[in-house]
């Protein structure tokens, strides 16, 4: 493949990348890009030589996330706005092809999972270990930083984690959504033998269900509007209870129905769910979660929702001393996530319902974006040999 020049009128990321040397590769570098006018396009992207502290990766698997769909259809998530062309993707694993100057922890041939956020490392949050809150983070797949739905990508070696032989590239790509859940569960303080509710049976909700079960929470109820997803959840974690959210009931009424599944009459309010993991970001679901948690309990909002919500039950939360908590991505989760997968604590392989070759990445986005297709987790796989 010949190096591809990028016009200076293109994205800010592309302008920055122009300063890096491009290299010639034996294979093309197809990529899936979102545009500022809410379109998708598959184009060949340049391949850059790894800089100081970087490695050049052959991306072998990338999961499609709901945020990818959101950037495509809405052009923004909160303050994160698509202002130009940007390669999507951030749930990824691959193989190291080349190491830049100063890289000592990796070598060509290493199989790695990609932690997509690269924090500044010098702000007070980074220095305090809370690097997930860094305002200057360069996050793959969020404009203007190109993501992983491409064959070749440079990434700092510090944020590439070796995966053991018994963890596949597909599982390595699932470390990103697993990390979201792990950070949420840790922040929520899930307890052994205490009841929990998971709102939403999408990929994050299903991982949260399995992780809550592995953490010892009991009983566990998972909710969703779609019966087929609840059927999948029951097969995925047979010990759980399921509740199909009723559109003819309001949030408080749905919460009462959910609470009935805990059968806590003999111990009173103590037996109600202590933690609710809200994995949809939908306002009505968050409100239901607030009414479902027991007094003194915790509602952990993991899902991404609208920028402004106006109808939260403030006085109910206040009088019940219910903690309404939020997370932003994750921190310090990749090593422990690898222990979880490599040690067989969780088996997330059944979540991958659809796979597409890199050249058909556009079809993967359309499949994920249409709930009628019945997808759980869609992944883009590149089975080309590792050559450079």
Short mmCIF file of C-alpha atoms in Angstrom, two decimals:
data_model
loop_
_atom_site.label_atom_id
_atom_site.label_comp_id
_atom_site.label_asym_id
_atom_site.label_seq_id
_atom_site.Cartn_x
_atom_site.Cartn_y
_atom_site.Cartn_z
CA UNK A 1 0.00 0.00 0.00
CA UNK A 2 1.29 3.46 -0.84
CA UNK A 3 1.31 6.11 1.88
CA UNK A 4 -1.82 8.23 1.70
CA UNK A 5 -1.55 12.00 2.08
CA UNK A 6 -4.23 13.76 4.10
CA UNK A 7 -5.50 17.14 3.04
CA UNK A 8 -5.05 19.85 5.67
CA UNK A 9 -8.78 20.60 5.57
CA UNK A 10 -9.62 17.23 7.10
CA UNK A 11 -9.95 16.38 10.79
CA UNK A 12 -7.82 17.86 13.53
CA UNK A 13 -6.64 14.34 14.24
CA UNK A 14 -5.51 13.91 10.65
CA UNK A 15 -3.61 17.20 10.77
CA UNK A 16 -1.80 16.04 13.89
CA UNK A 17 -1.07 12.69 12.29
CA UNK A 18 0.50 14.40 9.28
CA UNK A 19 3.49 15.15 11.47
CA UNK A 20 4.14 11.42 11.85
CA UNK A 21 5.87 9.32 9.23
CA UNK A 22 3.72 7.01 7.16
CA UNK A 23 4.93 3.55 6.22
CA UNK A 24 4.22 1.17 3.37
CA UNK A 25 2.48 -2.09 4.27
CA UNK A 26 1.82 -5.23 2.22
CA UNK A 27 -1.89 -5.06 3.00
CA UNK A 28 -4.28 -2.10 2.68
CA UNK A 29 -5.65 -0.40 5.80
CA UNK A 30 -9.44 -0.34 5.45
CA UNK A 31 -11.19 1.77 8.07
CA UNK A 32 -14.72 2.72 9.08
CA UNK A 33 -15.18 6.44 9.65
CA UNK A 34 -18.02 8.56 10.95
CA UNK A 35 -18.54 12.02 9.47
CA UNK A 36 -19.78 15.28 10.95
CA UNK A 37 -22.98 15.02 8.87
CA UNK A 38 -23.96 11.67 10.48
CA UNK A 39 -22.76 9.35 7.75
CA UNK A 40 -20.46 6.35 7.69
CA UNK A 41 -17.82 5.60 5.10
CA UNK A 42 -15.32 2.82 4.51
CA UNK A 43 -12.04 4.22 3.25
CA UNK A 44 -8.40 3.26 3.21
CA UNK A 45 -6.49 5.04 5.97
CA UNK A 46 -2.77 5.86 6.26
CA UNK A 47 -0.47 3.68 8.33
CA UNK A 48 1.89 5.52 10.67
CA UNK A 49 5.23 4.45 12.08
CA UNK A 50 5.13 4.03 15.86
CA UNK A 51 6.55 7.01 17.73
CA UNK A 52 8.46 7.08 20.98
CA UNK A 53 6.74 4.78 23.47
CA UNK A 54 4.28 3.50 20.87
CA UNK A 55 3.65 0.18 19.17
CA UNK A 56 2.12 -0.49 15.78
CA UNK A 57 -0.73 -2.97 16.15
CA UNK A 58 -2.58 -5.24 13.80
CA UNK A 59 -6.11 -4.96 15.19
CA UNK A 60 -7.64 -8.44 15.14
CA UNK A 61 -11.00 -7.82 16.83
CA UNK A 62 -13.08 -4.74 17.61
CA UNK A 63 -16.47 -4.74 19.28
CA UNK A 64 -19.19 -2.34 18.18
CA UNK A 65 -20.37 -0.23 21.11
CA UNK A 66 -23.56 1.72 21.58
CA UNK A 67 -21.46 4.87 21.66
CA UNK A 68 -20.32 4.15 18.09
CA UNK A 69 -23.96 4.06 17.04
CA UNK A 70 -24.64 7.24 19.00
CA UNK A 71 -21.79 9.15 17.35
CA UNK A 72 -23.05 7.98 13.96
CA UNK A 73 -26.72 8.84 14.42
CA UNK A 74 -26.57 11.82 16.77
CA UNK A 75 -23.07 13.19 16.24
CA UNK A 76 -22.36 13.64 19.93
CA UNK A 77 -22.46 12.21 23.43
CA UNK A 78 -22.76 15.08 25.86
CA UNK A 79 -19.84 17.41 25.23
CA UNK A 80 -18.13 14.91 22.91
CA UNK A 81 -18.99 16.14 19.42
CA UNK A 82 -18.09 14.70 16.01
CA UNK A 83 -16.73 17.71 14.11
CA UNK A 84 -15.02 15.86 11.25
CA UNK A 85 -14.11 12.45 9.91
CA UNK A 86 -13.04 10.02 12.62
CA UNK A 87 -12.33 6.28 12.63
CA UNK A 88 -14.68 4.57 15.08
CA UNK A 89 -13.96 1.76 17.52
CA UNK A 90 -12.46 1.34 20.97
CA UNK A 91 -13.15 -2.25 22.13
CA UNK A 92 -10.11 -3.93 20.64
CA UNK A 93 -7.38 -6.54 20.78
CA UNK A 94 -4.54 -7.26 18.36
CA UNK A 95 -0.92 -8.18 17.72
CA UNK A 96 2.16 -6.01 18.11
CA UNK A 97 3.90 -5.62 14.73
CA UNK A 98 6.53 -3.02 15.46
CA UNK A 99 7.83 -1.21 18.55
CA UNK A 100 8.83 2.43 18.70
CA UNK A 101 11.80 3.85 20.52
CA UNK A 102 11.83 3.27 24.26
CA UNK A 103 9.32 0.40 24.34
CA UNK A 104 10.57 -2.33 26.66
CA UNK A 105 7.40 -4.03 27.93
CA UNK A 106 6.28 -5.39 24.54
CA UNK A 107 7.83 -6.99 21.49
CA UNK A 108 6.60 -7.95 18.01
CA UNK A 109 4.26 -10.92 18.16
CA UNK A 110 2.77 -10.09 21.56
CA UNK A 111 -0.99 -10.45 21.75
CA UNK A 112 -2.53 -7.48 23.53
CA UNK A 113 -5.80 -5.90 24.58
CA UNK A 114 -6.05 -2.17 23.95
CA UNK A 115 -7.01 0.20 26.76
CA UNK A 116 -8.35 2.98 24.52
CA UNK A 117 -8.00 6.03 26.74
CA UNK A 118 -4.63 7.78 26.88
CA UNK A 119 -4.67 10.33 29.73
CA UNK A 120 -2.32 13.30 29.98
CA UNK A 121 -0.49 11.88 32.99
CA UNK A 122 0.25 15.27 34.55
CA UNK A 123 -3.08 16.74 35.75
CA UNK A 124 -4.12 16.42 39.40
CA UNK A 125 -6.56 13.63 38.55
CA UNK A 126 -3.93 11.56 36.76
CA UNK A 127 -1.47 12.12 39.61
CA UNK A 128 -4.18 11.02 42.05
CA UNK A 129 -4.71 7.78 40.11
CA UNK A 130 -8.13 8.83 38.79
CA UNK A 131 -6.94 9.01 35.21
CA UNK A 132 -10.37 8.09 33.85
CA UNK A 133 -11.48 11.63 34.75
CA UNK A 134 -8.63 13.35 32.91
CA UNK A 135 -10.09 16.14 30.78
CA UNK A 136 -7.27 15.87 28.24
CA UNK A 137 -7.66 12.15 27.60
CA UNK A 138 -7.11 11.01 24.03
CA UNK A 139 -9.75 8.34 23.64
CA UNK A 140 -9.74 6.08 20.59
CA UNK A 141 -12.80 6.49 18.39
CA UNK A 142 -13.83 9.82 19.93
CA UNK A 143 -13.20 12.78 17.62
CA UNK A 144 -10.54 13.80 16.85
CA UNK A 145 -8.74 10.58 17.86
CA UNK A 146 -8.99 7.72 15.42
CA UNK A 147 -10.22 4.40 16.73
CA UNK A 148 -9.66 0.71 16.14
CA UNK A 149 -11.95 -0.19 13.23
CA UNK A 150 -8.94 -0.36 10.95
CA UNK A 151 -6.22 -2.93 10.30
CA UNK A 152 -3.21 -0.97 11.54
CA UNK A 153 -3.13 1.42 14.49
CA UNK A 154 -0.41 2.99 16.63
CA UNK A 155 -1.05 3.09 20.38
CA UNK A 156 1.11 3.82 23.44
CA UNK A 157 2.66 0.60 24.72
CA UNK A 158 1.75 1.63 28.28
CA UNK A 159 -1.92 1.16 27.44
CA UNK A 160 -1.55 -2.22 25.70
CA UNK A 161 -1.98 -5.24 27.98
CA UNK A 162 -0.64 -8.71 27.17
CA UNK A 163 -3.35 -11.34 26.97
CA UNK A 164 -2.67 -14.98 27.97
CA UNK A 165 -2.80 -17.81 25.47
CA UNK A 166 -6.16 -19.05 26.76
CA UNK A 167 -7.84 -15.67 26.04
CA UNK A 168 -8.86 -15.11 22.42
CA UNK A 169 -8.72 -11.83 20.55
CA UNK A 170 -12.51 -11.74 20.70
CA UNK A 171 -12.43 -12.04 24.49
CA UNK A 172 -9.63 -9.49 24.62
CA UNK A 173 -11.92 -7.01 22.86
CA UNK A 174 -14.58 -7.70 25.51
CA UNK A 175 -12.24 -6.40 28.20
CA UNK A 176 -13.40 -2.86 27.47
CA UNK A 177 -17.11 -3.36 28.30
CA UNK A 178 -16.07 -5.67 31.14
CA UNK A 179 -13.94 -2.83 32.50
CA UNK A 180 -16.94 -0.51 32.49
CA UNK A 181 -18.87 -3.04 34.56
CA UNK A 182 -15.99 -3.75 36.93
CA UNK A 183 -15.55 -0.05 37.67
CA UNK A 184 -19.29 0.31 38.23
CA UNK A 185 -19.52 -2.69 40.57
CA UNK A 186 -16.50 -1.57 42.58
CA UNK A 187 -17.89 1.96 42.92
CA UNK A 188 -21.35 0.68 43.83
CA UNK A 189 -20.02 -1.58 46.59
CA UNK A 190 -21.90 -4.73 45.64
CA UNK A 191 -22.14 -7.07 48.63
CA UNK A 192 -22.10 -10.85 49.03
CA UNK A 193 -25.63 -12.15 49.64
CA UNK A 194 -27.35 -8.78 49.12
CA UNK A 195 -29.99 -8.29 46.45
CA UNK A 196 -29.26 -6.44 43.22
CA UNK A 197 -31.11 -5.29 40.13
CA UNK A 198 -29.63 -4.80 36.67
CA UNK A 199 -31.60 -2.47 34.41
CA UNK A 200 -31.11 -3.30 30.74
CA UNK A 201 -30.20 -6.61 29.09
CA UNK A 202 -27.86 -5.19 26.45
CA UNK A 203 -24.16 -6.13 26.39
CA UNK A 204 -23.23 -3.99 29.41
CA UNK A 205 -26.26 -5.15 31.38
CA UNK A 206 -25.56 -8.81 30.61
CA UNK A 207 -21.93 -8.46 31.65
CA UNK A 208 -23.10 -6.68 34.81
CA UNK A 209 -25.50 -9.55 35.47
CA UNK A 210 -22.74 -12.15 35.17
CA UNK A 211 -20.29 -10.07 37.20
CA UNK A 212 -22.85 -9.44 39.96
CA UNK A 213 -23.53 -13.17 40.12
CA UNK A 214 -19.80 -13.92 40.33
CA UNK A 215 -19.49 -11.28 43.06
CA UNK A 216 -22.00 -13.13 45.20
CA UNK A 217 -25.01 -10.81 44.94
CA UNK A 218 -28.30 -12.66 45.48
CA UNK A 219 -31.03 -12.54 44.43
CA UNK A 220 -30.49 -10.72 41.13
CA UNK A 221 -33.22 -9.36 38.84
CA UNK A 222 -32.53 -8.11 35.33
CA UNK A 223 -35.06 -5.91 33.52
CA UNK A 224 -35.66 -4.99 29.90
CA UNK A 225 -38.45 -4.09 27.48
CA UNK A 226 -37.48 -6.80 25.00
CA UNK A 227 -38.52 -10.37 25.96
CA UNK A 228 -35.94 -12.03 23.69
CA UNK A 229 -33.13 -10.28 25.55
CA UNK A 230 -34.54 -11.44 28.86
CA UNK A 231 -34.70 -14.98 27.52
CA UNK A 232 -31.03 -14.71 26.60
CA UNK A 233 -30.23 -13.33 30.07
CA UNK A 234 -31.91 -16.32 31.72
CA UNK A 235 -29.84 -18.74 29.63
CA UNK A 236 -26.67 -16.72 30.26
CA UNK A 237 -27.16 -16.60 34.05
CA UNK A 238 -29.80 -19.22 34.92
CA UNK A 239 -30.03 -18.20 38.59
CA UNK A 240 -31.30 -14.71 37.80
CA UNK A 241 -34.89 -13.49 37.76
CA UNK A 242 -36.21 -11.47 34.84
CA UNK A 243 -38.73 -8.66 34.63
CA UNK A 244 -40.18 -7.27 31.41
CA UNK A 245 -40.75 -3.56 31.94
CA UNK A 246 -44.40 -2.66 31.38
CA UNK A 247 -45.09 0.41 29.29
CA UNK A 248 -48.56 0.75 30.82
CA UNK A 249 -47.04 1.32 34.28
CA UNK A 250 -45.11 4.34 35.47
CA UNK A 251 -41.67 4.14 37.05
CA UNK A 252 -42.90 3.77 40.62
CA UNK A 253 -45.40 1.09 39.63
CA UNK A 254 -42.76 -0.88 37.72
CA UNK A 255 -40.44 -0.65 40.71
CA UNK A 256 -43.09 -2.21 42.96
CA UNK A 257 -43.43 -5.13 40.57
CA UNK A 258 -39.66 -5.60 40.46
CA UNK A 259 -39.44 -5.56 44.24
CA UNK A 260 -42.04 -8.35 44.50
CA UNK A 261 -39.52 -10.71 42.89
CA UNK A 262 -37.28 -10.38 45.95
CA UNK A 263 -39.88 -11.93 48.27
CA UNK A 264 -38.56 -9.92 51.19
CA UNK A 265 -41.71 -9.74 53.32
CA UNK A 266 -40.17 -11.82 56.12
CA UNK A 267 -37.26 -9.41 56.57
CA UNK A 268 -38.97 -6.19 55.55
CA UNK A 269 -37.20 -3.40 53.72
CA UNK A 270 -33.83 -4.99 54.52
CA UNK A 271 -34.49 -7.65 51.87
CA UNK A 272 -35.14 -5.17 49.08
CA UNK A 273 -32.34 -4.69 46.52
CA UNK A 274 -29.39 -2.86 48.03
CA UNK A 275 -27.78 -2.00 44.68
CA UNK A 276 -29.32 -1.19 41.32
CA UNK A 277 -26.97 -1.19 38.32
CA UNK A 278 -28.65 1.04 35.74
CA UNK A 279 -27.18 0.07 32.36
CA UNK A 280 -29.48 1.83 29.88
CA UNK A 281 -29.07 5.55 30.55
CA UNK A 282 -32.78 5.98 29.75
CA UNK A 283 -34.43 8.53 32.02
CA UNK A 284 -37.51 6.42 32.80
CA UNK A 285 -35.29 3.47 33.70
CA UNK A 286 -33.14 5.60 35.99
CA UNK A 287 -36.27 6.83 37.77
CA UNK A 288 -37.49 3.25 38.15
CA UNK A 289 -34.09 2.34 39.57
CA UNK A 290 -34.38 5.12 42.14
CA UNK A 291 -37.70 3.73 43.41
CA UNK A 292 -36.43 0.13 43.30
CA UNK A 293 -33.39 0.48 45.55
CA UNK A 294 -33.98 -0.05 49.24
CA UNK A 295 -33.69 2.84 51.69
CA UNK A 296 -30.01 3.55 52.23
CA UNK A 297 -29.18 1.71 49.03
CA UNK A 298 -27.26 2.68 45.91
CA UNK A 299 -28.26 3.38 42.32
CA UNK A 300 -25.21 3.12 40.08
CA UNK A 301 -25.79 4.69 36.66
CA UNK A 302 -23.54 2.91 34.18
CA UNK A 303 -25.50 3.68 31.02
CA UNK A 304 -25.00 6.82 28.93
CA UNK A 305 -28.07 9.02 28.59
CA UNK A 306 -29.36 12.44 27.61
CA UNK A 307 -27.34 15.49 28.57
CA UNK A 308 -30.11 16.93 30.76
CA UNK A 309 -32.71 14.99 32.76
CA UNK A 310 -35.42 16.86 34.64
CA UNK A 311 -37.61 14.31 36.39
CA UNK A 312 -35.45 12.56 38.96
CA UNK A 313 -37.35 11.92 42.24
CA UNK A 314 -35.21 14.24 44.33
CA UNK A 315 -37.08 14.06 47.63
CA UNK A 316 -37.49 10.29 47.46
CA UNK A 317 -33.72 9.96 47.07
CA UNK A 318 -33.14 12.47 49.83
CA UNK A 319 -35.56 11.06 52.40
CA UNK A 320 -34.38 7.50 51.68
CA UNK A 321 -30.69 8.42 51.68
CA UNK A 322 -30.25 6.57 48.41
CA UNK A 323 -26.87 7.21 46.82
CA UNK A 324 -27.18 8.10 43.14
CA UNK A 325 -23.75 7.44 41.68
CA UNK A 326 -22.14 7.67 38.26
CA UNK A 327 -19.00 6.40 36.58
CA UNK A 328 -16.89 7.66 33.71
CA UNK A 329 -15.36 4.69 31.89
CA UNK A 330 -12.83 2.88 34.13
CA UNK A 331 -9.38 2.81 35.64
CA UNK A 332 -6.99 0.04 36.73
CA UNK A 333 -9.29 -2.66 35.37
CA UNK A 334 -7.39 -4.32 32.51
CA UNK A 335 -5.03 -6.47 34.64
CA UNK A 336 -7.87 -7.67 36.88
CA UNK A 337 -10.17 -8.11 33.88
CA UNK A 338 -7.57 -10.40 32.32
CA UNK A 339 -7.52 -12.42 35.54
CA UNK A 340 -11.30 -12.71 35.39
CA UNK A 341 -11.29 -14.01 31.80
CA UNK A 342 -8.08 -16.01 31.94
CA UNK A 343 -9.08 -17.59 35.24
CA UNK A 344 -12.49 -18.66 33.99
CA UNK A 345 -14.40 -16.56 36.51
CA UNK A 346 -16.55 -15.20 33.69
CA UNK A 347 -17.23 -16.68 30.27
CA UNK A 348 -18.31 -13.84 28.01
CA UNK A 349 -17.93 -15.68 24.70
CA UNK A 350 -21.71 -16.36 24.38
CA UNK A 351 -22.31 -12.61 24.15
CA UNK A 352 -20.77 -12.39 20.67
CA UNK A 353 -23.80 -12.94 18.45
CA UNK A 354 -22.53 -11.55 15.13
CA UNK A 355 -19.10 -11.22 13.52
CA UNK A 356 -18.11 -9.41 10.33
CA UNK A 357 -14.81 -9.18 8.45
CA UNK A 358 -13.10 -5.79 8.56
CA UNK A 359 -13.99 -5.15 4.92
CA UNK A 360 -17.70 -5.40 5.89
CA UNK A 361 -17.49 -3.16 8.94
CA UNK A 362 -20.33 -0.99 7.64
CA UNK A 363 -22.68 -3.99 7.84
CA UNK A 364 -21.61 -4.54 11.44
CA UNK A 365 -22.71 -1.02 12.41
CA UNK A 366 -26.06 -1.44 10.68
CA UNK A 367 -26.66 -4.80 12.39
CA UNK A 368 -25.84 -3.38 15.80
CA UNK A 369 -27.97 -0.29 15.18
CA UNK A 370 -31.15 -2.25 14.41
CA UNK A 371 -32.56 -4.06 17.46
CA UNK A 372 -34.77 -6.20 15.22
CA UNK A 373 -31.65 -8.10 14.18
CA UNK A 374 -31.44 -9.60 17.66
CA UNK A 375 -27.77 -8.84 18.12
CA UNK A 376 -26.09 -8.86 21.52
CA UNK A 377 -22.45 -8.05 20.83
CA UNK A 378 -21.29 -7.45 17.26
CA UNK A 379 -17.59 -7.76 16.55
CA UNK A 380 -15.44 -6.88 13.55
CA UNK A 381 -12.75 -9.50 12.97
CA UNK A 382 -9.65 -9.33 10.78
CA UNK A 383 -8.30 -12.78 9.98
CA UNK A 384 -5.51 -11.60 7.69
CA UNK A 385 -2.06 -12.88 8.59
CA UNK A 386 0.18 -10.66 10.70
CA UNK A 387 2.51 -9.28 8.08
CA UNK A 388 4.45 -6.04 7.77
#
